[in-house]
CSV table of C-alpha atoms and ligand atoms in Angstrom, one decimal:
chain,number,residue,atom,x,y,z
A,1,MET,CA,0.0,0.0,0.0
A,2,LYS,CA,1.9,3.0,-1.3
A,3,ASN,CA,-0.9,5.5,-1.7
A,4,LEU,CA,-3.7,4.9,0.7
A,5,LEU,CA,-6.9,6.8,0.3
A,6,VAL,CA,-8.6,7.3,3.7
A,7,THR,CA,-12.1,8.8,3.4
A,8,GLY,CA,-13.6,10.6,6.4
A,9,GLY,CA,-10.3,10.9,8.1
A,10,CYS,CA,-11.3,14.1,9.9
A,11,GLY,CA,-14.1,12.3,11.8
A,12,PHE,CA,-13.8,10.3,15.0
A,13,ILE,CA,-12.5,6.9,13.9
A,14,GLY,CA,-10.8,8.2,10.8
A,15,THR,CA,-8.7,10.6,12.9
A,16,ASN,CA,-7.7,7.9,15.3
A,17,PHE,CA,-6.8,5.6,12.3
A,18,VAL,CA,-4.6,8.1,10.6
A,19,ARG,CA,-2.9,8.9,13.9
A,20,TYR,CA,-2.3,5.2,14.5
A,21,LEU,CA,-0.8,4.7,11.0
A,22,LEU,CA,1.5,7.7,11.4
A,23,SER,CA,2.5,7.1,15.0
A,24,ALA,CA,5.8,5.6,16.0
A,25,LYS,CA,4.0,2.5,17.3
A,26,CYS,CA,2.8,1.7,13.8
A,27,LYS,CA,6.3,1.5,12.5
A,28,LYS,CA,6.2,-2.1,13.7
A,29,THR,CA,3.3,-2.8,11.4
A,30,GLY,CA,5.4,-1.9,8.4
A,31,PHE,CA,3.1,0.8,6.9
A,32,ASN,CA,5.4,3.3,5.3
A,33,GLY,CA,3.2,4.6,2.5
A,34,ARG,CA,1.4,7.9,2.0
A,35,ILE,CA,-2.1,8.7,3.3
A,36,ILE,CA,-4.4,10.8,1.3
A,37,ASN,CA,-7.3,11.9,3.6
A,38,VAL,CA,-10.4,13.0,1.7
A,39,ASP,CA,-13.1,14.6,3.8
A,40,LYS,CA,-16.1,16.8,3.1
A,41,LEU,CA,-15.8,18.4,6.5
A,42,THR,CA,-19.4,18.1,7.6
A,43,TYR,CA,-20.3,19.1,11.1
A,44,ALA,CA,-18.6,15.9,12.2
A,45,GLY,CA,-15.3,16.5,10.4
A,46,ASN,CA,-12.6,18.7,12.0
A,47,PRO,CA,-9.4,19.4,9.9
A,48,PHE,CA,-7.5,20.5,13.0
A,49,ASN,CA,-7.5,16.9,14.3
A,50,LEU,CA,-4.7,16.1,11.9
A,51,ALA,CA,-3.4,19.5,10.8
A,52,GLU,CA,0.0,18.9,12.5
A,53,PHE,CA,0.7,15.9,10.2
A,54,GLU,CA,0.6,18.1,7.1
A,55,LYS,CA,3.6,20.0,8.4
A,56,LYS,CA,5.3,17.1,10.2
A,57,TYR,CA,5.0,14.5,7.4
A,58,PRO,CA,4.5,16.4,4.1
A,59,ASP,CA,5.5,13.4,2.1
A,60,ARG,CA,3.4,10.9,4.0
A,61,TYR,CA,0.1,12.8,4.7
A,62,SER,CA,-2.1,15.0,2.5
A,63,PHE,CA,-5.5,16.4,3.1
A,64,VAL,CA,-8.1,17.1,0.4
A,65,LYS,CA,-11.5,18.6,1.2
A,66,SER,CA,-13.9,16.9,-1.1
A,67,ASP,CA,-17.3,15.2,-1.2
A,68,ILE,CA,-16.9,11.4,-2.0
A,69,CYS,CA,-20.1,11.8,-4.1
A,70,ASP,CA,-18.4,14.3,-6.4
A,71,VAL,CA,-17.3,12.0,-9.2
A,72,LYS,CA,-15.1,14.6,-11.0
A,73,ALA,CA,-13.2,15.6,-7.9
A,74,MET,CA,-12.7,12.0,-6.8
A,75,GLU,CA,-11.5,11.0,-10.2
A,76,GLY,CA,-8.9,13.8,-10.0
A,77,ILE,CA,-7.8,12.5,-6.6
A,78,PHE,CA,-7.4,8.9,-7.9
A,79,ASP,CA,-5.3,10.1,-10.8
A,80,ARG,CA,-3.2,12.7,-9.0
A,81,PHE,CA,-2.3,10.5,-6.1
A,82,LYS,CA,-2.2,7.2,-7.9
A,83,ILE,CA,-4.4,5.7,-5.3
A,84,ASP,CA,-3.7,1.9,-4.9
A,85,SER,CA,-5.7,1.2,-1.7
A,86,ILE,CA,-8.7,2.6,0.1
A,87,CYS,CA,-9.9,2.6,3.7
A,88,HIS,CA,-13.5,3.9,3.5
A,89,PHE,CA,-14.8,5.6,6.7
A,90,ALA,CA,-16.7,8.6,5.3
A,91,ALA,CA,-20.3,8.4,6.3
A,92,GLU,CA,-23.1,10.1,8.1
A,93,SER,CA,-22.9,8.2,11.3
A,94,HIS,CA,-25.5,9.4,13.9
A,95,VAL,CA,-28.7,7.3,14.2
A,96,ASP,CA,-30.8,10.1,15.7
A,97,ARG,CA,-29.9,12.5,12.8
A,98,SER,CA,-30.8,9.7,10.3
A,99,ILE,CA,-34.3,9.5,11.8
A,100,ALA,CA,-34.7,13.3,11.7
A,101,GLU,CA,-33.2,13.9,8.2
A,102,PRO,CA,-32.4,10.7,6.3
A,103,ASP,CA,-31.5,12.4,3.0
A,104,THR,CA,-27.7,12.9,3.4
A,105,PHE,CA,-27.4,9.3,4.8
A,106,ILE,CA,-28.7,8.0,1.5
A,107,LYS,CA,-26.4,10.3,-0.5
A,108,THR,CA,-23.2,9.8,1.3
A,109,ASN,CA,-23.5,6.3,2.6
A,110,ILE,CA,-24.9,4.7,-0.5
A,111,ASN,CA,-24.2,7.0,-3.5
A,112,GLY,CA,-20.8,8.0,-2.0
A,113,THR,CA,-19.8,4.4,-1.6
A,114,PHE,CA,-21.0,3.6,-5.1
A,115,THR,CA,-18.9,6.5,-6.5
A,116,LEU,CA,-15.8,5.1,-4.8
A,117,LEU,CA,-16.5,1.6,-6.0
A,118,GLU,CA,-16.8,2.7,-9.6
A,119,LEU,CA,-13.5,4.6,-9.4
A,120,ALA,CA,-11.9,1.6,-7.7
A,121,ARG,CA,-13.2,-0.6,-10.6
A,122,LYS,CA,-11.9,1.9,-13.2
A,123,ASN,CA,-8.5,1.8,-11.5
A,124,GLN,CA,-8.5,-2.0,-10.8
A,125,ASP,CA,-5.2,-2.6,-12.5
A,126,ARG,CA,-3.3,-0.9,-9.7
A,127,LEU,CA,-5.9,-1.5,-6.9
A,128,LEU,CA,-4.6,-3.6,-4.0
A,129,LEU,CA,-7.5,-3.2,-1.6
A,130,PHE,CA,-10.9,-1.5,-0.9
A,131,HIS,CA,-11.5,-1.8,2.8
A,132,HIS,CA,-15.1,-0.9,3.8
A,133,VAL,CA,-15.7,0.2,7.4
A,134,SER,CA,-19.1,-0.8,8.6
A,135,THR,CA,-21.2,-1.4,11.6
A,136,ASP,CA,-22.9,-4.1,13.6
A,137,GLU,CA,-26.2,-2.1,13.3
A,138,VAL,CA,-26.7,-3.7,9.8
A,139,PHE,CA,-27.7,-6.9,11.7
A,140,GLY,CA,-30.6,-5.2,13.5
A,141,SER,CA,-31.5,-6.1,17.1
A,142,LEU,CA,-30.7,-9.2,19.2
A,143,GLY,CA,-33.0,-10.4,21.9
A,144,ASN,CA,-31.6,-11.2,25.4
A,145,GLN,CA,-29.4,-14.0,24.0
A,146,GLY,CA,-27.0,-14.7,21.1
A,147,PHE,CA,-24.3,-12.8,19.1
A,148,PHE,CA,-23.9,-11.4,15.6
A,149,THR,CA,-21.6,-13.5,13.5
A,150,GLU,CA,-20.5,-12.8,9.9
A,151,LYS,CA,-23.3,-15.1,8.8
A,152,THR,CA,-26.2,-13.3,10.6
A,153,PRO,CA,-28.7,-12.0,8.1
A,154,TYR,CA,-29.0,-8.3,7.6
A,155,ASP,CA,-32.1,-6.7,9.3
A,156,PRO,CA,-31.4,-2.9,9.7
A,157,SER,CA,-33.8,-0.8,11.8
A,158,SER,CA,-32.8,2.9,11.1
A,159,PRO,CA,-32.2,4.9,8.0
A,160,TYR,CA,-28.5,5.0,9.1
A,161,SER,CA,-28.2,1.2,9.4
A,162,ALA,CA,-30.2,0.6,6.2
A,163,SER,CA,-27.9,2.9,4.3
A,164,LYS,CA,-24.8,1.2,5.8
A,165,ALA,CA,-26.4,-2.2,4.9
A,166,ALA,CA,-26.9,-1.0,1.3
A,167,SER,CA,-23.3,0.1,1.1
A,168,ASP,CA,-22.0,-3.3,2.4
A,169,HIS,CA,-24.1,-5.1,-0.2
A,170,LEU,CA,-22.6,-2.9,-3.0
A,171,VAL,CA,-19.1,-3.6,-1.8
A,172,ARG,CA,-19.7,-7.4,-1.7
A,173,ALA,CA,-21.4,-7.2,-5.1
A,174,TYR,CA,-18.4,-5.5,-6.6
A,175,ALA,CA,-16.1,-8.2,-5.3
A,176,ARG,CA,-18.3,-11.0,-6.7
A,177,THR,CA,-19.1,-9.3,-10.0
A,178,TYR,CA,-15.9,-7.5,-10.9
A,179,GLY,CA,-13.4,-9.3,-8.7
A,180,LEU,CA,-12.6,-6.1,-6.8
A,181,PRO,CA,-10.2,-6.9,-3.9
A,182,VAL,CA,-12.3,-6.0,-0.9
A,183,THR,CA,-12.5,-6.6,2.8
A,184,ILE,CA,-15.4,-5.5,5.1
A,185,SER,CA,-15.5,-5.0,8.8
A,186,ASN,CA,-18.6,-4.7,10.9
A,187,CYS,CA,-17.8,-3.2,14.3
A,188,SER,CA,-19.7,-2.5,17.5
A,189,ASN,CA,-20.0,0.9,19.3
A,190,ASN,CA,-16.7,2.8,19.6
A,191,TYR,CA,-15.7,5.3,22.2
A,192,GLY,CA,-12.5,7.3,22.8
A,193,PRO,CA,-10.8,10.6,21.9
A,194,TYR,CA,-12.1,12.9,19.1
A,195,GLN,CA,-15.7,11.6,19.1
A,196,PHE,CA,-18.3,14.2,18.4
A,197,PRO,CA,-20.2,15.0,21.5
A,198,GLU,CA,-23.6,13.9,20.1
A,199,LYS,CA,-22.9,10.3,20.8
A,200,LEU,CA,-23.7,8.7,24.1
A,201,ILE,CA,-20.3,8.5,25.9
A,202,PRO,CA,-18.8,12.0,25.1
A,203,LEU,CA,-22.2,13.6,25.6
A,204,MET,CA,-22.6,12.1,29.0
A,205,ILE,CA,-18.9,12.9,30.0
A,206,LEU,CA,-19.3,16.6,29.0
A,207,ASN,CA,-22.9,17.0,30.4
A,208,SER,CA,-22.1,15.4,33.7
A,209,PHE,CA,-18.8,17.3,34.1
A,210,LYS,CA,-20.9,20.6,33.7
A,211,GLY,CA,-23.7,19.4,36.0
A,212,LYS,CA,-26.2,19.3,33.0
A,213,PRO,CA,-29.0,16.8,32.7
A,214,LEU,CA,-28.1,13.3,31.3
A,215,PRO,CA,-30.8,12.2,28.9
A,216,VAL,CA,-31.2,8.4,28.8
A,217,TYR,CA,-33.6,7.1,26.2
A,218,GLY,CA,-36.5,4.9,27.4
A,219,GLU,CA,-35.6,3.0,30.6
A,220,GLY,CA,-31.9,2.7,29.7
A,221,PHE,CA,-31.9,-1.1,29.3
A,222,ASN,CA,-30.7,-1.2,25.7
A,223,VAL,CA,-27.4,-3.0,25.4
A,224,ARG,CA,-24.4,-1.9,23.3
A,225,ASP,CA,-21.1,-3.8,22.9
A,226,TRP,CA,-18.4,-1.1,23.5
A,227,LEU,CA,-14.9,-1.1,21.9
A,228,TYR,CA,-12.1,1.4,22.5
A,229,VAL,CA,-11.4,3.2,19.2
A,230,ALA,CA,-7.6,2.3,19.2
A,231,ASP,CA,-8.6,-1.4,19.3
A,232,HIS,CA,-10.9,-0.9,16.3
A,233,CYS,CA,-8.2,0.9,14.3
A,234,ARG,CA,-5.7,-1.8,15.0
A,235,ALA,CA,-8.2,-4.5,13.9
A,236,ILE,CA,-8.9,-2.6,10.7
A,237,PHE,CA,-5.3,-2.4,9.8
A,238,GLU,CA,-4.8,-6.1,10.6
A,239,ILE,CA,-7.7,-7.0,8.3
A,240,MET,CA,-6.3,-4.7,5.6
A,241,LYS,CA,-2.9,-6.4,5.8
A,242,LYS,CA,-3.8,-10.1,6.4
A,243,GLY,CA,-7.6,-10.4,5.9
A,244,LYS,CA,-8.7,-12.7,3.1
A,245,ARG,CA,-9.9,-10.7,0.1
A,246,GLY,CA,-13.7,-10.9,-0.3
A,247,GLU,CA,-14.3,-11.6,3.4
A,248,THR,CA,-16.1,-9.9,6.2
A,249,TYR,CA,-14.8,-9.6,9.7
A,250,ASN,CA,-16.8,-8.7,12.8
A,251,ILE,CA,-15.0,-6.6,15.4
A,252,GLY,CA,-16.2,-6.3,19.0
A,253,GLY,CA,-15.0,-5.8,22.5
A,254,HIS,CA,-16.8,-8.5,24.5
A,255,CYS,CA,-18.1,-5.6,26.4
A,256,GLU,CA,-21.9,-5.6,26.6
A,257,MET,CA,-23.4,-2.9,28.9
A,258,THR,CA,-26.8,-1.4,29.3
A,259,ASN,CA,-26.9,2.3,28.6
A,260,ILE,CA,-27.9,3.1,32.2
A,261,ASP,CA,-24.8,1.1,33.5
A,262,VAL,CA,-22.6,3.1,31.0
A,263,VAL,CA,-23.9,6.4,32.2
A,264,THR,CA,-23.7,5.5,35.9
A,265,ARG,CA,-20.1,4.4,35.4
A,266,ILE,CA,-19.2,7.7,33.8
A,267,CYS,CA,-20.9,9.5,36.7
A,268,SER,CA,-19.0,7.6,39.4
A,269,MET,CA,-15.6,7.9,37.6
A,270,LEU,CA,-16.1,11.6,37.3
A,271,ASP,CA,-17.2,11.9,40.9
A,272,GLU,CA,-14.0,10.1,42.0
A,273,LYS,CA,-11.8,12.5,39.9
A,274,ILE,CA,-13.6,15.8,40.4
A,275,PRO,CA,-16.5,15.8,42.9
A,276,GLN,CA,-19.3,18.2,42.2
A,277,LYS,CA,-19.1,21.4,44.3
A,278,ASN,CA,-22.6,20.7,45.7
A,279,GLY,CA,-21.3,17.3,47.0
A,280,LYS,CA,-24.1,15.5,45.2
A,281,PRO,CA,-23.4,12.3,43.1
A,282,ARG,CA,-23.7,13.0,39.3
A,283,LYS,CA,-26.1,10.1,38.8
A,284,ASP,CA,-28.7,12.4,40.2
A,285,LEU,CA,-28.5,14.2,36.8
A,286,ILE,CA,-29.9,11.2,34.9
A,287,ARG,CA,-33.2,11.9,33.2
A,288,PHE,CA,-35.2,9.2,31.5
A,289,VAL,CA,-36.5,10.7,28.2
A,290,LYS,CA,-38.7,9.6,25.2
A,291,ASP,CA,-37.2,6.6,23.5
A,292,ARG,CA,-35.6,6.6,20.1
A,293,PRO,CA,-38.0,5.3,17.4
A,294,GLY,CA,-37.1,1.8,16.3
A,295,HIS,CA,-34.5,1.6,19.1
A,296,ASP,CA,-32.6,-1.7,18.8
A,297,LEU,CA,-32.6,-3.5,22.1
A,298,ARG,CA,-29.3,-5.3,22.1
A,299,TYR,CA,-26.1,-5.6,20.0
A,300,ALA,CA,-23.4,-8.2,20.8
A,301,ILE,CA,-20.5,-9.2,18.5
A,302,ASP,CA,-18.9,-12.6,18.1
A,303,SER,CA,-15.4,-11.6,16.9
A,304,SER,CA,-14.0,-15.1,17.1
A,305,LYS,CA,-13.2,-15.2,13.3
A,306,LEU,CA,-11.0,-12.1,13.6
A,307,GLU,CA,-9.4,-13.5,16.8
A,308,LYS,CA,-8.7,-17.0,15.4
A,309,GLU,CA,-7.7,-16.0,11.9
A,310,LEU,CA,-5.7,-12.8,12.5
A,311,GLY,CA,-4.8,-13.1,16.2
A,312,TRP,CA,-6.5,-9.8,17.1
A,313,VAL,CA,-7.8,-9.2,20.6
A,314,PRO,CA,-8.9,-6.0,22.3
A,315,GLU,CA,-6.2,-4.4,24.6
A,316,GLU,CA,-8.5,-2.1,26.6
A,317,SER,CA,-11.2,-3.1,29.1
A,318,PHE,CA,-14.2,-0.8,29.5
A,319,ASP,CA,-12.8,0.7,32.6
A,320,THR,CA,-9.3,1.4,31.2
A,321,GLY,CA,-10.7,2.7,27.9
A,322,LEU,CA,-13.3,4.9,29.7
A,323,GLU,CA,-10.7,6.4,32.0
A,324,LYS,CA,-8.5,7.3,29.1
A,325,THR,CA,-11.6,8.8,27.3
A,326,ILE,CA,-12.7,10.9,30.3
A,327,ASP,CA,-9.1,12.1,30.8
A,328,TRP,CA,-8.9,13.1,27.1
A,329,TYR,CA,-12.1,15.1,27.2
A,330,LEU,CA,-11.0,16.8,30.4
A,331,ASP,CA,-7.5,17.6,29.0
A,332,ASN,CA,-8.8,18.9,25.7
A,333,GLU,CA,-11.2,21.7,26.6
A,334,GLY,CA,-10.0,23.7,23.6
A,335,TRP,CA,-11.1,20.9,21.2
A,336,VAL,CA,-14.4,20.5,22.9
A,337,LYS,CA,-15.1,24.2,22.8
A,338,MET,CA,-14.1,24.3,19.1
A,339,VAL,CA,-16.5,21.6,18.1
A,340,ILE,CA,-19.4,22.7,20.3
A,341,ASP,CA,-19.2,26.4,19.4
A,342,GLY,CA,-18.5,25.5,15.7
A,343,GLU,CA,-16.1,28.4,15.8
A,344,TYR,CA,-13.7,26.6,13.5
A,345,ARG,CA,-16.4,26.3,10.8
A,346,LYS,CA,-15.8,30.0,10.0
A,347,TRP,CA,-12.2,29.2,9.5
A,348,ILE,CA,-13.1,26.3,7.1
A,349,GLU,CA,-15.4,28.5,5.1
A,350,LYS,CA,-12.7,31.2,4.8
A,351,HIS,CA,-9.9,28.8,4.1
A,352,TYR,CA,-11.6,26.7,1.5
A,353,GLU,CA,-13.3,29.6,-0.4
A,354,GLU,CA,-10.1,30.4,-2.1
B,1,NAD,P1,-18.0,10.6,12.2
B,1,NAD,O1,-19.4,11.1,11.9
B,1,NAD,O2,-17.3,11.0,13.4
B,1,NAD,O3,-17.0,10.9,10.9
B,1,NAD,C1,-17.5,10.8,9.6
B,1,NAD,C2,-16.5,11.6,8.7
B,1,NAD,O4,-16.9,11.5,7.4
B,1,NAD,C3,-16.5,13.2,9.0
B,1,NAD,O5,-15.2,13.6,9.1
B,1,NAD,C4,-17.3,13.8,7.9
B,1,NAD,O6,-16.9,15.1,7.6
B,1,NAD,C5,-16.9,12.8,6.7
B,1,NAD,N1,-17.9,12.8,5.7
B,1,NAD,C6,-19.3,12.7,5.8
B,1,NAD,N2,-19.9,12.8,4.6
B,1,NAD,C7,-18.9,12.9,3.7
B,1,NAD,C8,-18.8,13.0,2.3
B,1,NAD,N3,-20.0,13.0,1.5
B,1,NAD,N4,-17.6,13.0,1.6
B,1,NAD,C9,-16.5,13.0,2.4
B,1,NAD,N5,-16.5,13.0,3.7
B,1,NAD,C10,-17.6,12.9,4.4
B,1,NAD,O7,-18.1,9.0,12.1
B,1,NAD,P2,-17.3,7.9,12.8
B,1,NAD,O8,-17.9,7.5,14.1
B,1,NAD,O9,-15.8,8.2,12.8
B,1,NAD,O10,-17.5,6.6,11.8
B,1,NAD,C11,-16.6,6.3,10.8
B,1,NAD,C12,-17.1,5.1,10.0
B,1,NAD,O11,-17.2,4.0,10.9
B,1,NAD,C13,-18.6,5.2,9.5
B,1,NAD,O12,-18.6,4.6,8.2
B,1,NAD,C14,-19.4,4.5,10.5
B,1,NAD,O13,-20.6,3.9,9.9
B,1,NAD,C15,-18.4,3.4,11.0
B,1,NAD,N6,-18.7,2.9,12.3
B,1,NAD,C16,-18.8,3.7,13.4
B,1,NAD,C17,-18.9,3.2,14.7
B,1,NAD,C18,-19.0,4.1,15.9
B,1,NAD,O14,-19.3,3.6,17.0
B,1,NAD,N7,-18.8,5.4,15.7
B,1,NAD,C19,-19.0,1.8,14.9
B,1,NAD,C20,-18.9,1.0,13.7
B,1,NAD,C21,-18.7,1.5,12.5
B,2,TDX,O1,-28.5,11.1,24.6
B,2,TDX,C1,-28.5,9.8,24.4
B,2,TDX,N1,-29.2,9.0,25.2
B,2,TDX,C2,-29.2,7.7,25.0
B,2,TDX,O2,-29.8,6.9,25.8
B,2,TDX,C3,-27.8,9.3,23.2
B,2,TDX,C4,-27.1,10.1,22.2
B,2,TDX,C5,-27.9,7.9,23.0
B,2,TDX,N2,-28.6,7.1,23.9
B,2,TDX,C6,-28.6,5.6,23.7
B,2,TDX,C7,-29.0,5.2,22.3
B,2,TDX,C8,-28.2,3.9,22.1
B,2,TDX,O3,-28.9,2.8,22.7
B,2,TDX,O4,-27.3,5.2,23.9
B,2,TDX,C9,-26.9,4.2,22.9
B,2,TDX,C10,-25.8,4.6,22.1
B,2,TDX,O5,-26.2,5.7,21.3
B,2,TDX,P1,-25.3,6.4,20.2
B,2,TDX,O6,-24.1,6.9,20.9
B,2,TDX,O7,-26.1,7.4,19.5
B,2,TDX,O8,-24.8,5.2,19.3
B,2,TDX,P2,-25.6,4.2,18.4
B,2,TDX,O9,-26.9,4.6,18.0
B,2,TDX,O10,-25.6,2.8,19.2
B,2,TDX,O11,-24.7,4.1,17.1
B,2,TDX,C11,-23.2,4.1,17.3
B,2,TDX,O12,-22.7,2.8,17.2
B,2,TDX,C12,-22.7,2.2,16.0
B,2,TDX,C13,-22.7,5.0,16.2
B,2,TDX,O13,-23.3,6.3,16.2
B,2,TDX,C14,-22.8,4.4,14.8
B,2,TDX,O14,-22.2,5.2,13.8
B,2,TDX,C15,-22.2,3.0,14.8
B,2,TDX,O15,-22.4,2.4,13.6
């Protein structure tokens, strides 16, 4: 992989992935190619996350602001950078937004993936890999028992998960029909640094830190299988290097928790670190609010294929990962202010108008 196109690299997982590949730790993995990060910079994309790398590694990292749905622009990028491999993160990713306004989910997640697949097909002579980053939400909801395996039938519940399911099907179809070298990963809920504070864990960390209400949907009994983002990034790169072409791999942390347990754990960790001035426990801030429509009850991943075939196991437990995450949000007030105020958006408009 000499010229790796990373889409959506200014979002949460994409940022962590690029940082992982360019970090000293990753030297061991043998990646010494160039990363071309293409991101539209939606509300969820922050170019400052990786800005330092443009200066630090001008030969190894380039950023291009572009919409993956823009065929002409993407064609130019494939030609200019001689793209030979792709790791596709770019997506609209928030379930609640997909319920309120599904339109962009269909455009980016389905049409955007289609655009990339077509360009990959046109450049197939030099294409080594198209890795598609997807989610466990494509499988729909589990009852109280069982796990999602790679063979579980798709049964998506939200416009978001339906759009991701459609993109997974397209990727698989391009492998079968055109022989495109693809791998797909379906991962459970991620948490960690740089996650936009609309998602459960960063929202609860920041609200509880400020003494604001903590909105828990329904009764808080829905279960998610949490994975620290660095473990996800490592899994993706292992699959890219060693995964069998045409195959799907589930990625999960063996870490099922009810939402109410997650929120309570965040409250108690923060109470231990920085007690509230009024002396009250932060769990008193929890408010049970109207449930999400079509709210999947439970997700749980069986990642034994990845573990057995590629030797990957998660390094972080929920407690160690959560502690790192809380510390990151407390230590990075500037980043939090920047994304909440949206101040940097003015900079983006000015900078990219030229
Ligand atoms: P995110 O919302 O934080 O980041 C998405 C990035 O994509 C942003 O930088 C955004 O600007 C960019 N983007 C959006 N539309 C674009 C377009 N049309 N063209 C170019 N760039 C565009 O999302 P995330 O949480 O980092 O998720 C990344 C990928 O991982 C997604 O495909 C998501 O479905 C998948 N995933 C996420 C999780 C999770 O828990 N967050 C779990 C499993 C899989
Ligand atoms: O305020 C909240 N209160 C609440 O109870 C929010 C934001 C969420 N929730 C619940 C809904 C879910 O059961 O917490 C759980 C997690 O919610 P999100 O953080 O919105 O994540 P989820 O809907 O599970 O989807 C996430 O994981 C899979 C990512 O957003 C997806 O991109 C990924 O594919």
